Every structure is written in structure tokens, then in C-alpha cells.
Short mmCIF file of C-alpha atoms in Angstrom, two decimals:
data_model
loop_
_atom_site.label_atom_id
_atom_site.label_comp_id
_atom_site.label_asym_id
_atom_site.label_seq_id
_atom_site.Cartn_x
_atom_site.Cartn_y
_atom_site.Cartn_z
CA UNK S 1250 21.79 27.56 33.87
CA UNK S 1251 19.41 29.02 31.40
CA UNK S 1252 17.75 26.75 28.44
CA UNK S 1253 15.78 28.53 25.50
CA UNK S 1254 15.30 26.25 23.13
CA UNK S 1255 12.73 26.99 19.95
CA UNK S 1256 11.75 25.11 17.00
CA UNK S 1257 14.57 27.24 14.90
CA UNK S 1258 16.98 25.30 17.26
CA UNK S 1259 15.88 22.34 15.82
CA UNK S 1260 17.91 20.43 12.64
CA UNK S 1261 15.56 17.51 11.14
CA UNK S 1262 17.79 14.78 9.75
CA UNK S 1263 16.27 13.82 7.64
CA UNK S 1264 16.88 10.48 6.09
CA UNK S 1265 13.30 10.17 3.76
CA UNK S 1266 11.08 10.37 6.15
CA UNK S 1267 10.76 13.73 6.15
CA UNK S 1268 8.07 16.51 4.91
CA UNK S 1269 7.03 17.34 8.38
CA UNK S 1270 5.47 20.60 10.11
CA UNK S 1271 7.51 22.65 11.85
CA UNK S 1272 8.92 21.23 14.79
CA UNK S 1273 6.94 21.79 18.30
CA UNK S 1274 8.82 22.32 21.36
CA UNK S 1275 7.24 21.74 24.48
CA UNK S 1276 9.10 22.58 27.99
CA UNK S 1277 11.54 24.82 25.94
CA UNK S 1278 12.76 26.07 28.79
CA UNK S 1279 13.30 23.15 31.11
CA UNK S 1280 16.13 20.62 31.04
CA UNK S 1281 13.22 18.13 30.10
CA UNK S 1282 12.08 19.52 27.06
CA UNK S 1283 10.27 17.65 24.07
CA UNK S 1284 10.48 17.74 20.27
CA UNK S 1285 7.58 16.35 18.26
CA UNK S 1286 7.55 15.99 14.60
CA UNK S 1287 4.28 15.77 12.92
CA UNK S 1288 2.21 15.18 9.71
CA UNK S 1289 5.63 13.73 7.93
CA UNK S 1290 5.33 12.58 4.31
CA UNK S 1291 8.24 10.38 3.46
CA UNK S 1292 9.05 7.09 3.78
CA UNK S 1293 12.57 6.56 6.01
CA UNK S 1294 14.72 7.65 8.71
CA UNK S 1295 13.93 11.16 10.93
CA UNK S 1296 15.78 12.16 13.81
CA UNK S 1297 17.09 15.25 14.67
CA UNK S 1298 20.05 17.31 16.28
CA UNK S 1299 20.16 20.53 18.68
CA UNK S 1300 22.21 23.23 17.38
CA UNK S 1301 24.46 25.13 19.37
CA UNK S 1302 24.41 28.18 21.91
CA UNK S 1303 20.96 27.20 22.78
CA UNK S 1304 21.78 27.18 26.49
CA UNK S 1305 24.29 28.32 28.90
CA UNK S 1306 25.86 27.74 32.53
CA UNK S 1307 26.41 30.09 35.26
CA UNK S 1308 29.73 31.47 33.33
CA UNK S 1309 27.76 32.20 30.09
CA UNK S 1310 29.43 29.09 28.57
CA UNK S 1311 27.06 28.14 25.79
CA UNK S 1312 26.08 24.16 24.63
CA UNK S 1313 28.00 22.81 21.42
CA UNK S 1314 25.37 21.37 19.55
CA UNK S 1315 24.60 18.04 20.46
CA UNK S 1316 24.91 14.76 18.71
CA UNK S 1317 22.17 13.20 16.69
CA UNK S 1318 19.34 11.47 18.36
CA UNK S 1319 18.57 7.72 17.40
CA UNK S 1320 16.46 7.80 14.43
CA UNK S 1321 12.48 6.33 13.68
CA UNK S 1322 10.82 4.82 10.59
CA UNK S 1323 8.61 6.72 8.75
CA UNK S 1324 6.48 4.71 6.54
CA UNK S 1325 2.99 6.01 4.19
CA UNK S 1326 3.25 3.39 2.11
CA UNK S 1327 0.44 1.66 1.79
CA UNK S 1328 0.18 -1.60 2.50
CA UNK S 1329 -0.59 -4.51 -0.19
CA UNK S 1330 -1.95 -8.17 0.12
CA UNK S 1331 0.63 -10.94 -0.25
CA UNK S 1332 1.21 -10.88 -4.04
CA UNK S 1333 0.34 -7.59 -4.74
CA UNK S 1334 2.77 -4.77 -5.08
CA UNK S 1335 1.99 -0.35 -4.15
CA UNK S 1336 1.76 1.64 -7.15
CA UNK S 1337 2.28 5.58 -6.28
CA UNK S 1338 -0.18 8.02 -7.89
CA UNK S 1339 -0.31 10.30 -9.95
CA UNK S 1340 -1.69 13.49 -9.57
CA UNK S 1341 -2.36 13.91 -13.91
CA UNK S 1342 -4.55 10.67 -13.86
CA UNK S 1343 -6.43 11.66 -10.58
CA UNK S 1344 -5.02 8.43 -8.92
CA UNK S 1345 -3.84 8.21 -5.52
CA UNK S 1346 -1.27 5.05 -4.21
CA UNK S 1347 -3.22 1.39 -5.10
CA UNK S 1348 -1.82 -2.20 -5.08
CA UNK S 1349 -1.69 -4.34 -8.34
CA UNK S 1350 -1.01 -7.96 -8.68
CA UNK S 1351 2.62 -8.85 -8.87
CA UNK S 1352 2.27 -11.25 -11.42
CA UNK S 1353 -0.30 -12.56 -14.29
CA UNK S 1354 -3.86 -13.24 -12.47
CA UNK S 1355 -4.38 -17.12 -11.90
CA UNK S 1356 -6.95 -18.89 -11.52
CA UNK S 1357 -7.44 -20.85 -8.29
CA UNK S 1358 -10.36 -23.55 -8.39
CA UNK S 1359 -11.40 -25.26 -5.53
CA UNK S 1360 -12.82 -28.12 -6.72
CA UNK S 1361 -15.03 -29.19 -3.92
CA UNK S 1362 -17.01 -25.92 -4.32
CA UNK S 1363 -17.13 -24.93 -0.22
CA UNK S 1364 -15.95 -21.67 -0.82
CA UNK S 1365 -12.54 -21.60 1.34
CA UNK S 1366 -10.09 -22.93 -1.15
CA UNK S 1367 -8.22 -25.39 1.39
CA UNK S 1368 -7.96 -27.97 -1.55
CA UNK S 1369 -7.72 -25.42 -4.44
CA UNK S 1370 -5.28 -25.98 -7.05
CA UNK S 1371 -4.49 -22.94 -10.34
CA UNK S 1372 -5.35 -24.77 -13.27
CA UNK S 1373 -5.48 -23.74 -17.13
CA UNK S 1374 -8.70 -22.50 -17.45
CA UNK S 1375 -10.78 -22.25 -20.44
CA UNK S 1376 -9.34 -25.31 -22.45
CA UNK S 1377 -10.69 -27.29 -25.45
CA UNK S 1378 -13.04 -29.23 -23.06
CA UNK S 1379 -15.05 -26.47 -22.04
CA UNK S 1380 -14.03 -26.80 -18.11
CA UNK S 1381 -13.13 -24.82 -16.20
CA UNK S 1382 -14.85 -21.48 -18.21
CA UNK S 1383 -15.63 -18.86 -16.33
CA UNK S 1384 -18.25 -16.83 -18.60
CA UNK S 1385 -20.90 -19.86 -17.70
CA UNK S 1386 -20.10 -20.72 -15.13
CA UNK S 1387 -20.33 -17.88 -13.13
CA UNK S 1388 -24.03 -17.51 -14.09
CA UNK S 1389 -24.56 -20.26 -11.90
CA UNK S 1390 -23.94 -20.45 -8.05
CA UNK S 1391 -22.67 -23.65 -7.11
CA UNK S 1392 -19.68 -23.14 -9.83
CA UNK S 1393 -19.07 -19.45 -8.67
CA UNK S 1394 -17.96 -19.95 -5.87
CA UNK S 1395 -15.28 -22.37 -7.26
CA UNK S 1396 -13.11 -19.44 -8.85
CA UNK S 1397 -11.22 -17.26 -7.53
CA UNK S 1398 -8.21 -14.81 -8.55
CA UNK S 1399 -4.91 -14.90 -7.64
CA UNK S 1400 -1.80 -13.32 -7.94
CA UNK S 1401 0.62 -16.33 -8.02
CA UNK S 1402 4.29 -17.09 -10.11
CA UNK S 1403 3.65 -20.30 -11.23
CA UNK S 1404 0.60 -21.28 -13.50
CA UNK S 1405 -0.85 -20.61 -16.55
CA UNK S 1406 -2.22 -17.10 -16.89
CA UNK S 1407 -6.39 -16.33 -16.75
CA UNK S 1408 -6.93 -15.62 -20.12
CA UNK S 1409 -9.92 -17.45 -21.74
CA UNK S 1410 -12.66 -14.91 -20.36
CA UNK S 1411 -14.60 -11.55 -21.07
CA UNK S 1412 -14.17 -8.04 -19.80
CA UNK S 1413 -17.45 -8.25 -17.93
CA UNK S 1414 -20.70 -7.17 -17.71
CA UNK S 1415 -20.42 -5.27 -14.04
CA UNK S 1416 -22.75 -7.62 -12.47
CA UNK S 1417 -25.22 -8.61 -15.72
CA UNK S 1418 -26.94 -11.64 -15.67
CA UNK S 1419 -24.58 -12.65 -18.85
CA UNK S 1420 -21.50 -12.15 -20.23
CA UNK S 1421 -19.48 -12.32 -16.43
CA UNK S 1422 -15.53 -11.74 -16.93
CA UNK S 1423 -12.81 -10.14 -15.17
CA UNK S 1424 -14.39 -7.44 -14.10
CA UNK S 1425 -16.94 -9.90 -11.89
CA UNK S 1426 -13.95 -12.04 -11.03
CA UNK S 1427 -11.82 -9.00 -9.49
CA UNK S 1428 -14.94 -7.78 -7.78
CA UNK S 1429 -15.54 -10.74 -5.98
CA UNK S 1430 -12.70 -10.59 -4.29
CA UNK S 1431 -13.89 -8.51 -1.93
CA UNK S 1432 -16.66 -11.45 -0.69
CA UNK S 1433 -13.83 -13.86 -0.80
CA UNK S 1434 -11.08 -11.71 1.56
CA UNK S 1435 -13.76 -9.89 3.45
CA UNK S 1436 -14.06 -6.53 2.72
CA UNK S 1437 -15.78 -4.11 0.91
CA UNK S 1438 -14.67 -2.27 -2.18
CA UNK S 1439 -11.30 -2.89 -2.50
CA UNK S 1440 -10.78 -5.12 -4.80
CA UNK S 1441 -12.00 -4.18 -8.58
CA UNK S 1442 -10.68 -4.72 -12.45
CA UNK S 1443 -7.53 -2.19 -13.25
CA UNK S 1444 -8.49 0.89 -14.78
CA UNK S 1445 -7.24 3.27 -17.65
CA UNK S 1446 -5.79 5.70 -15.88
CA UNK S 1447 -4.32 3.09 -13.06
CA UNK S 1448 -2.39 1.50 -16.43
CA UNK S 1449 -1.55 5.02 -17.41
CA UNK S 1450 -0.14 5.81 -13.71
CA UNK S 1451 1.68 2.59 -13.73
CA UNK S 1452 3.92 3.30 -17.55
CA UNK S 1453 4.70 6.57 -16.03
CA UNK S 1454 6.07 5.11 -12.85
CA UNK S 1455 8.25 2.56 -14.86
CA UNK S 1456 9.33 5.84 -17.40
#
């Protein structure tokens, strides 16, 4: 028997994963050869199918192409917190793939003020009795640490607060809130307040 098989022998179905290189053949001309598909850019399905007359038996008969190999999941989405939802960017705005909040932020108070929310509940913030306002509040430690943004269905909406002041002494809003998420999940600039050209990238999506 003879075996030649090249990456032109080589049909990608593709079923969205696809986008890759050119396919790489190693052992082409073994009975044990491999295919590898690289640097793919979708998000589904690949698998792939030999064509025909790529090898032959001692009478010259050639191979009928053979049937389509099982199939793996390509995935570059990124991946978002619980509650948050991926965003695809847009090239125009300068914005590459983000996670937003799902719904309205929340806010969750933990009212005995240790920091890990075990006994937090999302209350209506900024009411007629002054509690629960975030733009004091947050100028003071013991009380910072009591807030926190969420992305959660149910609840009243965080609404009774500034922009922010990006980290003044006074004036602390949403931007501070949204920043400190990154102390409160445990990592480092991830978490920040939505920007222009994230809104902008977000109506085109929808359009």
C-alpha cells in the first residue's frame, strides 16, 4: 500500500469553530498519521474528513474518502462571573470581548461589617433616612466594607449615589463601588465602572 496524505487532503468541517491555520500533517505517509488543527477562532464544532484517492493498495485501488471524524468544542469565549454576561468587541470603539452585569447593579450590605457577606441581604439604598448612603459612608472604613455590588434579579436597583471621584477622599460613587470589586473577589483590575465606548460596543451588538 502507499499513503500520501497532505494538508490539501484535508476537509475541515467546520461547524463554528473554525478559523484555523492550515492543517498540519504529521506521519503523512504512515497508516498512523496525525491531523492537528491550530490557532482556531470560532466558537463550535470542528472535525474533519479525508478526501479521496489519497492512498492506494497493491492493485492501484485508491481510498473513497472517509467518513467524518467525531467532532470537538471550540470555545474563545470568554468567560464571565455568575451574573454577568460576554459582550463581543468591537474593533471601531477599540474594545475587545468584556463581561457586563446581567441585570441592574444591587446593592448587597452585610450588616455585621466583617467583610465576607455570609449574612448580607440587597436592600434599597439611599432612602429618606439617610441609611444605607454610599457617598458617606464610604469615606469611612468600618461602613466600606459593608457594600458591595451585585448583579442580582430581584431588588431594588443602586441608584441614590455619584459617578465617583476615582479614589478622592470625597464624593465616592460607582466608580469606587465597581472598583472595589476587585478587593472583594480577589483580583486585580478587572472589575471597573462601564465605559463610553463599552456602552457604544454594547447598542451595536443589540443593532
Amino acid at each position: 500500500d502507499t499513503i500520501s496524505l497532505t494538508a490539501g487532503d484535508i476537509t475541515v468541517n467546520d461547524g463554528g469553530g473554525g478559523g484555523c491555520d492550515t492543517p498540519v500533517v504529521t506521519d503523512g505517509m504512515t497508516t498512523t498519521p496525525t491531523v492537528t488543527l491550530s490557532n482556531c477562532v470560532g466558537n463550535g464544532t470542528l472535525g474533519i474528513t479525508i478526501n479521496a484517492n489519497v492512498s492506494q493498495d497493491l492493485v492501484s485501488n485508491q481510498n473513497s474518502a472517509s467518513s467524518a471524524s467525531a467532532t470537538v468544542t471550540v470555545s474563545n469565549s470568554i468567560s464571565c462571573p455568575t451574573g454577568y454576561i460576554p459582550v463581543t468587541g468591537n474593533a471601531f470603539y477599540g474594545t475587545s470581548d468584556f463581561c457586563v452585569m446581567k441585570y441592574e447593579a444591587k446593592l448587597l450590605y452585610d450588616t455585621n461589617g466583617d467583610g465576607d457577606f455570609s449574612d448580607a441581604s440587597i436592600v434599597a439604598d439611599g432612602n429618606s433616612s439617610n441609611t444605607y448612603n454610599f457617598d458617606t459612608d464610604y469615606e469611612t472604613p468600618t461602613e466600606l466594607i459593608k457594600y458591595k455590588a451585585v448583579s442580582e434579579i430581584s431588588g431594588r436597583p443602586w441608584v441614590r449615589m455619584k459617578r465617583g471621584e476615582n479614589g478622592a477622599a470625597t464624593g465616592q460613587g460607582a466608580l469606587e463601588a465597581c472598583q472595589r470589586l476587585n478587593t472583594q473577589e480577589g483580583v486585580s483590575n478587572k472589575y471597573d465602572i462601564i465605559s463610553n465606548d463599552e456602552w457604544q460596543t454594547i447598542a451595536r451588538d443589540i443593532a
